[in-house]
Tab-separated table of C-alpha atoms and ligand atoms in Angstrom:
chain	number	residue	atom	x	y	z
A	1	UNK	CA	2.428	-15.804	-2.843
A	2	UNK	CA	2.972	-12.084	-1.644
A	3	UNK	CA	4.902	-10.950	1.290
A	4	UNK	CA	3.487	-7.758	2.003
A	5	UNK	CA	4.409	-7.698	6.090
A	6	UNK	CA	8.288	-7.702	4.765
A	7	UNK	CA	7.975	-5.512	2.601
A	8	UNK	CA	6.057	-2.997	5.025
A	9	UNK	CA	8.373	-3.501	7.571
A	10	UNK	CA	11.309	-2.122	5.634
A	11	UNK	CA	9.305	0.621	4.831
A	12	UNK	CA	7.012	1.122	8.103
A	13	UNK	CA	8.598	4.563	9.823
A	14	UNK	CA	7.059	5.926	6.586
A	15	UNK	CA	4.419	4.676	6.406
A	16	UNK	CA	3.286	5.220	9.813
A	17	UNK	CA	4.140	8.711	9.925
A	18	UNK	CA	2.858	9.313	6.306
A	19	UNK	CA	-0.817	7.470	7.383
A	20	UNK	CA	-0.689	8.797	11.393
A	21	UNK	CA	-1.057	12.629	9.734
A	22	UNK	CA	-3.799	11.793	6.926
A	23	UNK	CA	-5.786	11.083	10.638
A	24	UNK	CA	-4.227	14.172	12.411
A	25	UNK	CA	-5.167	16.004	9.795
A	26	UNK	CA	-8.542	14.496	9.239
A	27	UNK	CA	-8.655	15.191	5.396
A	28	UNK	CA	-9.608	11.900	4.538
A	29	UNK	CA	-11.555	12.573	0.888
A	30	UNK	CA	-9.143	14.831	-2.041
A	31	UNK	CA	-6.533	15.247	0.933
A	32	UNK	CA	-3.250	16.692	-0.201
A	33	UNK	CA	-1.881	13.220	-0.269
A	34	UNK	CA	-3.865	12.116	-3.736
A	35	UNK	CA	-2.742	15.888	-5.464
A	36	UNK	CA	0.898	14.627	-4.602
A	37	UNK	CA	0.458	11.087	-5.702
A	38	UNK	CA	-1.069	12.171	-8.662
A	39	UNK	CA	1.580	14.834	-9.733
A	40	UNK	CA	4.002	12.172	-8.428
A	41	UNK	CA	2.779	9.186	-10.604
A	42	UNK	CA	3.169	11.764	-13.844
A	43	UNK	CA	5.860	12.557	-13.935
A	44	UNK	CA	7.134	8.577	-13.207
A	45	UNK	CA	4.457	7.506	-15.977
A	46	UNK	CA	5.675	11.011	-17.750
A	47	UNK	CA	1.870	11.252	-18.539
A	48	UNK	CA	-0.183	14.776	-18.807
A	49	UNK	CA	-3.037	13.905	-16.566
A	50	UNK	CA	-3.157	10.767	-13.755
A	51	UNK	CA	-7.175	10.282	-12.369
A	52	UNK	CA	-6.785	8.351	-9.368
A	53	UNK	CA	-9.778	6.525	-8.789
A	54	UNK	CA	-11.128	3.311	-6.087
A	55	UNK	CA	-10.034	0.423	-7.849
A	56	UNK	CA	-9.264	-1.149	-11.303
A	57	UNK	CA	-11.653	-2.244	-12.700
A	58	UNK	CA	-13.732	1.083	-11.528
A	59	UNK	CA	-10.340	2.810	-14.082
A	60	UNK	CA	-11.456	0.445	-16.976
A	61	UNK	CA	-15.015	0.975	-16.480
A	62	UNK	CA	-14.343	4.998	-16.110
A	63	UNK	CA	-12.412	5.095	-19.511
A	64	UNK	CA	-15.141	3.105	-21.098
A	65	UNK	CA	-17.935	5.744	-19.610
A	66	UNK	CA	-15.935	8.526	-20.846
A	67	UNK	CA	-14.745	7.096	-24.199
A	68	UNK	CA	-18.842	7.584	-25.140
A	69	UNK	CA	-18.705	3.428	-26.201
A	70	UNK	CA	-22.665	3.062	-26.034
A	71	UNK	CA	-24.657	-0.392	-25.958
A	72	UNK	CA	-23.879	-2.580	-29.373
A	73	UNK	CA	-20.210	-1.005	-29.753
A	74	UNK	CA	-17.891	-3.493	-29.833
A	75	UNK	CA	-14.627	-3.788	-27.747
A	76	UNK	CA	-11.854	-6.341	-28.571
A	77	UNK	CA	-9.989	-7.984	-25.846
A	78	UNK	CA	-7.607	-10.938	-24.358
A	79	UNK	CA	-9.526	-14.058	-23.761
A	80	UNK	CA	-6.874	-14.778	-21.167
A	81	UNK	CA	-6.652	-12.220	-18.681
A	82	UNK	CA	-8.851	-11.821	-15.339
A	83	UNK	CA	-12.639	-11.672	-15.189
A	84	UNK	CA	-12.386	-7.513	-14.857
A	85	UNK	CA	-11.193	-6.356	-18.436
A	86	UNK	CA	-14.828	-8.204	-19.674
A	87	UNK	CA	-16.959	-7.283	-16.722
A	88	UNK	CA	-16.978	-3.955	-17.458
A	89	UNK	CA	-17.288	-4.122	-21.107
A	90	UNK	CA	-20.382	-6.144	-20.333
A	91	UNK	CA	-21.834	-3.792	-17.760
A	92	UNK	CA	-21.819	-0.968	-19.388
A	93	UNK	CA	-23.804	-2.851	-21.975
A	94	UNK	CA	-20.763	-3.026	-24.931
A	95	UNK	CA	-20.183	-6.489	-26.684
A	96	UNK	CA	-17.057	-7.954	-25.424
A	97	UNK	CA	-15.008	-9.262	-28.621
A	98	UNK	CA	-12.741	-12.318	-27.167
A	99	UNK	CA	-9.334	-12.795	-29.453
A	100	UNK	CA	-6.552	-15.557	-28.766
A	101	UNK	CA	-2.829	-14.540	-27.087
A	102	UNK	CA	0.589	-15.359	-28.415
A	103	UNK	CA	1.565	-18.919	-27.159
A	104	UNK	CA	4.785	-17.282	-25.559
A	105	UNK	CA	4.021	-14.475	-23.974
A	106	UNK	CA	0.483	-14.937	-22.876
A	107	UNK	CA	-0.673	-11.430	-24.040
A	108	UNK	CA	-3.418	-10.795	-27.067
A	109	UNK	CA	-2.339	-12.074	-30.899
A	110	UNK	CA	-2.592	-8.568	-33.195
A	111	UNK	CA	-2.814	-10.957	-36.265
A	112	UNK	CA	-6.330	-11.992	-34.203
A	113	UNK	CA	-6.974	-8.265	-33.286
A	114	UNK	CA	-6.999	-7.607	-36.738
A	115	UNK	CA	-9.588	-10.442	-37.930
A	116	UNK	CA	-12.171	-9.606	-35.264
A	117	UNK	CA	-12.583	-5.974	-36.343
A	118	UNK	CA	-16.057	-5.486	-37.823
A	119	UNK	CA	-17.709	-1.387	-38.462
A	120	UNK	CA	-18.636	-2.099	-35.001
A	121	UNK	CA	-15.937	-2.664	-33.377
A	122	UNK	CA	-14.972	0.840	-31.085
A	123	UNK	CA	-11.847	0.325	-29.322
A	124	UNK	CA	-9.392	-2.582	-28.298
A	125	UNK	CA	-8.439	-3.210	-24.512
A	126	UNK	CA	-5.016	-5.067	-24.465
A	127	UNK	CA	-4.110	-6.194	-21.181
A	128	UNK	CA	-0.358	-6.383	-20.561
A	129	UNK	CA	-0.685	-9.745	-18.649
A	130	UNK	CA	1.855	-10.780	-15.975
A	131	UNK	CA	3.689	-7.290	-16.060
A	132	UNK	CA	5.195	-7.708	-19.415
A	133	UNK	CA	3.321	-5.568	-22.548
A	134	UNK	CA	1.298	-6.315	-24.870
A	135	UNK	CA	2.990	-5.793	-29.169
A	136	UNK	CA	1.693	-2.135	-28.470
A	137	UNK	CA	3.431	-0.921	-32.248
A	138	UNK	CA	1.085	-3.981	-33.474
A	139	UNK	CA	-1.747	-2.783	-31.380
A	140	UNK	CA	-1.840	0.702	-31.914
A	141	UNK	CA	-1.097	0.427	-36.007
A	142	UNK	CA	-4.200	-2.289	-36.133
A	143	UNK	CA	-5.616	1.051	-33.995
A	144	UNK	CA	-4.979	3.780	-36.070
A	145	UNK	CA	-5.789	2.304	-39.688
A	146	UNK	CA	-9.325	1.118	-38.185
A	147	UNK	CA	-9.623	4.538	-35.631
A	148	UNK	CA	-10.006	2.104	-32.499
A	149	UNK	CA	-9.742	3.311	-29.270
A	150	UNK	CA	-6.585	1.375	-27.512
A	151	UNK	CA	-7.598	1.165	-23.396
A	152	UNK	CA	-4.409	-0.809	-21.981
A	153	UNK	CA	-4.677	-2.724	-19.025
A	154	UNK	CA	-2.105	-2.198	-16.943
A	155	UNK	CA	-3.483	-3.630	-13.843
A	156	UNK	CA	-0.843	-5.833	-13.330
A	157	UNK	CA	2.234	-4.182	-15.541
A	158	UNK	CA	2.755	-0.872	-13.595
A	159	UNK	CA	6.084	0.067	-13.834
A	160	UNK	CA	6.582	-2.184	-16.972
A	161	UNK	CA	8.061	-0.442	-20.111
A	162	UNK	CA	8.146	-1.371	-24.442
A	163	UNK	CA	9.986	-0.188	-26.618
A	164	UNK	CA	8.899	0.863	-30.653
A	165	UNK	CA	11.009	0.179	-33.281
A	166	UNK	CA	12.657	3.538	-33.292
A	167	UNK	CA	13.491	3.228	-30.130
A	168	UNK	CA	11.153	5.969	-28.168
A	169	UNK	CA	10.115	3.763	-24.696
A	170	UNK	CA	7.497	4.150	-23.263
A	171	UNK	CA	6.184	3.172	-20.014
A	172	UNK	CA	2.921	0.286	-20.220
A	173	UNK	CA	-0.530	2.560	-19.456
A	174	UNK	CA	0.494	5.637	-21.769
A	175	UNK	CA	0.611	4.667	-24.951
A	176	UNK	CA	-3.215	4.249	-26.178
A	177	UNK	CA	-5.754	7.070	-25.302
A	178	UNK	CA	-6.129	5.537	-22.200
A	179	UNK	CA	-4.444	3.626	-19.488
A	180	UNK	CA	-6.085	1.646	-16.457
A	181	UNK	CA	-4.315	0.457	-13.335
A	182	UNK	CA	-5.331	-0.828	-9.983
A	183	UNK	CA	-3.285	-0.561	-6.666
A	184	UNK	CA	-5.040	-3.803	-5.027
A	185	UNK	CA	-1.905	-4.310	-2.622
A	186	UNK	CA	-0.621	-8.142	-4.309
A	187	UNK	CA	-0.236	-5.713	-7.767
A	188	UNK	CA	3.378	-4.235	-8.375
A	189	UNK	CA	2.253	-0.575	-6.639
A	190	UNK	CA	-0.445	-1.721	-4.581
A	191	UNK	CA	-1.585	0.383	-1.368
A	192	UNK	CA	-3.223	-1.064	1.794
A	193	UNK	CA	-6.658	-1.512	0.511
A	194	UNK	CA	-8.272	-0.924	-2.716
A	195	UNK	CA	-7.354	1.864	-5.297
A	196	UNK	CA	-6.993	2.765	-8.634
A	197	UNK	CA	-5.916	5.395	-11.349
A	198	UNK	CA	-6.709	6.245	-15.359
A	199	UNK	CA	-4.150	7.805	-17.228
A	200	UNK	CA	-3.871	10.250	-20.473
A	201	UNK	CA	-2.250	12.708	-22.678
A	202	UNK	CA	-5.370	14.040	-23.880
A	203	UNK	CA	-6.954	17.413	-22.258
A	204	UNK	CA	-10.924	16.775	-22.963
A	205	UNK	CA	-10.993	13.473	-22.396
A	206	UNK	CA	-8.725	13.419	-18.682
A	207	UNK	CA	-11.487	16.613	-18.238
A	208	UNK	CA	-14.494	14.091	-18.803
A	209	UNK	CA	-12.753	11.222	-16.893
A	210	UNK	CA	-12.170	13.933	-14.183
A	211	UNK	CA	-16.017	14.602	-14.352
A	212	UNK	CA	-16.702	11.098	-14.291
A	213	UNK	CA	-15.326	9.740	-11.151
A	214	UNK	CA	-17.031	12.642	-9.203
A	215	UNK	CA	-21.609	11.734	-10.235
A	216	UNK	CA	-20.737	13.500	-14.070
A	217	UNK	CA	-19.683	17.045	-11.922
A	218	UNK	CA	-17.674	20.200	-13.237
A	219	UNK	CA	-19.293	22.657	-11.273
A	220	UNK	CA	-20.634	21.201	-7.488
A	221	UNK	CA	-24.459	19.836	-8.121
A	222	UNK	CA	-24.523	20.480	-12.705
A	223	UNK	CA	-23.850	16.990	-14.038
A	224	UNK	CA	-23.475	16.695	-17.645
A	225	UNK	CA	-22.610	12.839	-17.424
A	226	UNK	CA	-23.818	9.841	-15.685
A	227	UNK	CA	-21.246	9.091	-13.568
A	228	UNK	CA	-19.748	6.862	-10.885
A	229	UNK	CA	-18.487	8.017	-7.224
A	230	UNK	CA	-14.901	6.474	-7.147
A	231	UNK	CA	-11.884	8.207	-4.895
A	232	UNK	CA	-8.804	7.346	-3.806
A	233	UNK	CA	-8.810	7.831	-0.496
A	234	UNK	CA	-5.871	10.191	1.015
A	235	UNK	CA	-4.615	7.285	3.503
A	236	UNK	CA	-3.700	4.892	0.355
A	237	UNK	CA	-2.485	8.071	-1.998
A	238	UNK	CA	0.285	8.638	1.451
A	239	UNK	CA	1.007	5.074	1.385
A	240	UNK	CA	1.750	5.185	-2.496
A	241	UNK	CA	3.163	8.072	-2.585
A	242	UNK	CA	5.866	6.292	-0.354
A	243	UNK	CA	6.215	3.044	-2.041
A	244	UNK	CA	6.021	4.337	-5.668
A	245	UNK	CA	9.590	6.086	-4.917
A	246	UNK	CA	10.598	2.314	-4.661
A	247	UNK	CA	8.700	0.884	-7.327
A	248	UNK	CA	11.506	0.316	-10.099
A	249	UNK	CA	13.016	-1.247	-6.910
A	250	UNK	CA	10.822	-3.705	-6.226
A	251	UNK	CA	10.104	-4.311	-9.833
A	252	UNK	CA	13.318	-5.417	-10.084
A	253	UNK	CA	13.446	-7.532	-7.088
A	254	UNK	CA	11.206	-9.739	-8.643
A	255	UNK	CA	13.205	-9.572	-12.331
A	256	UNK	CA	15.881	-10.619	-10.088
A	257	UNK	CA	13.881	-13.640	-8.570
A	258	UNK	CA	12.397	-14.662	-11.899
A	259	UNK	CA	15.500	-15.140	-13.642
A	260	UNK	CA	17.043	-17.340	-10.603
A	261	UNK	CA	13.808	-19.364	-11.704
A	262	UNK	CA	14.658	-19.719	-15.029
A	263	UNK	CA	18.157	-20.596	-14.606
A	264	UNK	CA	16.780	-23.447	-12.310
A	265	UNK	CA	14.485	-25.169	-14.827
A	266	UNK	CA	16.200	-24.455	-17.799
A	267	UNK	CA	17.291	-27.005	-20.153
A	268	UNK	CA	13.990	-28.945	-18.543
A	269	UNK	CA	11.720	-30.599	-20.923
A	270	UNK	CA	8.635	-30.455	-19.297
A	271	UNK	CA	8.584	-26.784	-18.235
A	272	UNK	CA	8.865	-24.319	-20.212
A	273	UNK	CA	9.464	-20.934	-18.971
A	274	UNK	CA	8.653	-17.581	-19.883
A	275	UNK	CA	9.568	-15.521	-22.447
A	276	UNK	CA	10.971	-12.312	-22.282
A	277	UNK	CA	10.260	-10.550	-25.205
A	278	UNK	CA	12.885	-7.760	-26.556
A	279	UNK	CA	10.807	-5.049	-26.603
A	280	UNK	CA	9.463	-5.462	-23.077
A	281	UNK	CA	10.880	-5.636	-19.474
A	282	UNK	CA	9.103	-7.719	-18.288
A	283	UNK	CA	8.220	-6.765	-14.451
A	284	UNK	CA	7.175	-10.061	-13.370
A	285	UNK	CA	3.741	-9.519	-11.420
A	286	UNK	CA	3.130	-13.545	-11.981
A	287	UNK	CA	6.259	-16.172	-12.446
A	288	UNK	CA	4.478	-18.476	-14.560
A	289	UNK	CA	5.101	-21.934	-15.637
A	290	UNK	CA	3.858	-23.538	-18.897
A	291	UNK	CA	3.931	-27.206	-18.093
A	292	UNK	CA	4.732	-30.359	-20.575
A	293	UNK	CA	3.333	-33.828	-19.418
A	294	UNK	CA	3.672	-32.778	-15.420
A	295	UNK	CA	0.054	-33.633	-13.770
A	296	UNK	CA	-0.420	-30.539	-12.565
A	297	UNK	CA	-2.883	-30.979	-9.845
A	298	UNK	CA	-0.200	-33.342	-8.386
A	299	UNK	CA	3.036	-30.438	-8.100
A	300	UNK	CA	0.641	-28.128	-6.474
A	301	UNK	CA	-0.508	-30.761	-3.468
A	302	UNK	CA	3.481	-31.400	-3.519
A	303	UNK	CA	4.436	-28.397	-3.005
A	304	UNK	CA	1.162	-27.316	-0.664
A	305	UNK	CA	3.000	-30.055	1.546
A	306	UNK	CA	5.680	-27.484	2.338
A	307	UNK	CA	3.657	-24.478	2.051
A	308	UNK	CA	4.592	-23.461	-1.296
A	309	UNK	CA	1.640	-21.660	-3.357
A	310	UNK	CA	1.284	-22.339	-6.662
A	311	UNK	CA	-1.961	-20.696	-8.053
A	312	UNK	CA	-3.516	-20.707	-11.403
A	313	UNK	CA	-3.846	-18.041	-13.330
A	314	UNK	CA	-6.565	-18.603	-15.094
A	315	UNK	CA	-7.890	-22.074	-15.184
A	316	UNK	CA	-10.952	-20.930	-16.999
A	317	UNK	CA	-11.111	-19.209	-20.114
A	318	UNK	CA	-13.418	-16.458	-20.297
A	319	UNK	CA	-15.977	-17.804	-22.936
A	320	UNK	CA	-16.118	-20.509	-21.411
A	321	UNK	CA	-17.163	-18.770	-18.012
A	322	UNK	CA	-20.793	-19.090	-16.638
A	323	UNK	CA	-21.391	-15.890	-17.150
A	324	UNK	CA	-19.973	-14.889	-20.489
A	325	UNK	CA	-20.944	-18.270	-21.929
A	326	UNK	CA	-22.532	-16.780	-25.896
A	327	UNK	CA	-23.806	-18.531	-28.569
A	328	UNK	CA	-20.944	-16.860	-30.546
A	329	UNK	CA	-18.017	-18.620	-28.687
A	330	UNK	CA	-17.350	-22.551	-28.159
A	331	UNK	CA	-15.043	-25.185	-26.417
A	332	UNK	CA	-12.336	-25.148	-29.247
A	333	UNK	CA	-12.311	-21.557	-30.236
A	334	UNK	CA	-9.569	-20.153	-28.794
A	335	UNK	CA	-6.578	-22.914	-29.175
A	336	UNK	CA	-3.788	-20.930	-27.325
A	337	UNK	CA	-5.859	-19.787	-24.205
A	338	UNK	CA	-7.509	-23.436	-23.667
A	339	UNK	CA	-4.393	-24.794	-23.791
A	340	UNK	CA	-2.791	-22.342	-21.244
A	341	UNK	CA	-5.456	-22.249	-19.486
A	342	UNK	CA	-4.918	-26.053	-18.979
A	343	UNK	CA	-1.147	-26.435	-18.638
A	344	UNK	CA	0.036	-23.643	-16.345
A	345	UNK	CA	1.194	-22.438	-13.140
A	346	UNK	CA	2.623	-19.795	-11.069
A	347	UNK	CA	4.976	-19.697	-8.791
A	348	UNK	CA	5.213	-17.241	-5.317
A	349	UNK	CA	6.980	-13.710	-7.076
A	350	UNK	CA	7.237	-10.936	-4.248
A	351	UNK	CA	9.712	-8.512	-3.802
A	352	UNK	CA	11.273	-10.411	-0.559
A	353	UNK	CA	12.090	-13.702	-1.737
A	354	UNK	CA	15.754	-14.780	-0.713
A	355	UNK	CA	18.417	-17.174	-1.863
A	356	UNK	CA	17.229	-19.795	0.689
A	357	UNK	CA	13.830	-20.125	-0.746
A	358	UNK	CA	13.959	-19.056	-3.890
A	359	UNK	CA	16.581	-22.709	-3.617
A	360	UNK	CA	13.928	-24.451	-1.368
A	361	UNK	CA	10.693	-23.412	-4.019
A	362	UNK	CA	12.818	-24.824	-7.538
A	363	UNK	CA	14.815	-27.907	-5.400
A	364	UNK	CA	10.631	-28.569	-4.559
A	365	UNK	CA	9.077	-28.153	-8.135
A	366	UNK	CA	12.405	-30.197	-9.927
A	367	UNK	CA	11.416	-33.385	-7.372
A	368	UNK	CA	8.282	-34.106	-8.405
A	369	UNK	CA	8.819	-32.840	-12.014
A	370	UNK	CA	12.031	-35.526	-12.549
A	371	UNK	CA	10.315	-38.432	-10.484
B	401	LIG	C1	-6.308	-7.059	-10.683
B	401	LIG	C2	-6.785	-6.638	-11.897
B	401	LIG	C3	-8.007	-5.948	-12.147
B	401	LIG	C4	-8.193	-4.881	-11.560
B	401	LIG	O1	-7.970	-4.792	-10.216
B	401	LIG	P1	-9.119	-4.182	-8.951
B	401	LIG	O2	-8.334	-2.973	-8.573
B	401	LIG	O3	-9.087	-5.780	-8.381
B	401	LIG	O4	-10.485	-3.692	-9.736
B	401	LIG	C5	-7.863	-5.480	-13.617
B	401	LIG	N1	-7.906	-6.015	-14.844
B	401	LIG	C6	-6.336	-6.912	-14.427
B	401	LIG	C7	-6.282	-7.418	-15.592
B	401	LIG	C8	-6.195	-7.533	-13.350
B	401	LIG	O5	-5.331	-8.249	-12.784
C-alpha cells in the first residue's frame, strides 16, 4: 500500500546524516531537533503552538484532557473512522456520540451533528478522512452556536487545506480549538516509527497541553494536572524536519496518482471514484472506491494474485464493533456508514507510484470488474 523504501532512497543522505548526528550528540529526548521541528511545523501550518507527542492517539487524548472534558460529557464524532478517535473518548470515561457521514465525502455530516447535540455535549471531533477536510465552515458554525469545542483529528490530512466562503484558506488541524495528528510511517507526513502532535492558537490551552504531555508538570516535580508521558524523540523529529520540506511535493504526487485512477475508472457504473469537494484540496491519504454490485472479496483476491493490495478502510462501523457496542445503537442506525463499510475498497496510494504501476493496477481492477 505504501513504498516507504522508495521514498527513503531519495532523501537517504540527508536522513542518515541527521540521524547519525542525533546519535553522536546523544540528545535523544528533547534535543534541538524537536524544537526545530516544532518551529518548522508551526510555520508550515501557520499556527501559534505545536506540541509534539508520542503518537496520534495520545494527541487526541491529551487534547481532551487539557480541555478538561469530564466523565459524562458527550463527544460527537464520526462513525466511519479509525478506532483511535472513539477509543480515547472511551478511555477518558467520556460518552462517544456517533453520527453518520456524507455518502460522497465519507466525512461527518454536519446536519447529523446538529441532531445529536444534547445538554451534555461538550465537543465535536471531525476526522478529515482519507486526506480530505470535513465541512469545517458548517461545523464551526454549529460549535459556535452551541458553545462546543472542536477537536480536529487530522491524522490523515497533514497538509490538506480548507477554503471558507470568504476565501480564507486554512490548513486542516488549525480551524478548531485544537488539532491532533499522527506521524505514523504511512501517514502523509510520516516518521520512521511513532510520532504525533497537537496544535492550537490558544496560549492557555498550549500551556496546559505542554504540561499534560510531561506528567502534568510546569515546574519540575510540581504536578498541576494529571498528565501522561508522551514525547516525540529527537531522531523522529530530525527525520520529520527533512520530510516536512517535501510534504507539499509528496501530497502532490498522491494527487497525481489519484487523478490517474479517477480518469481510468470514469464512466464505469460499477465504480464510484472519490468525490473531491470544491472547498478542500484532497491529499489522498487513501484512494477509496465505492463499488456497486461487485464481488468485493473476489476483487481483493484477484488483485492479490498480482501482488496488488486492496484493503478495506473500514470494514466494520464503530457501533457494530464488540468493544464499542452500546444499547443506544443497533444495526441499521447509520445507513451511510454501514453501506460504505460494505462497499468501499482502497487501492495502493503513496508518493512513489509510477505510470507503469498505475496502468497495471487500473487494468487489473477493470479486468475483474468488466468480466
Ligand atoms: C492513524 C490515525 C490515528 C492514530 O494515530 P497513531 O499515531 O497511530 O496513534 C487517529 N485517527 C486517525 C483518523 C488515524 O488515521
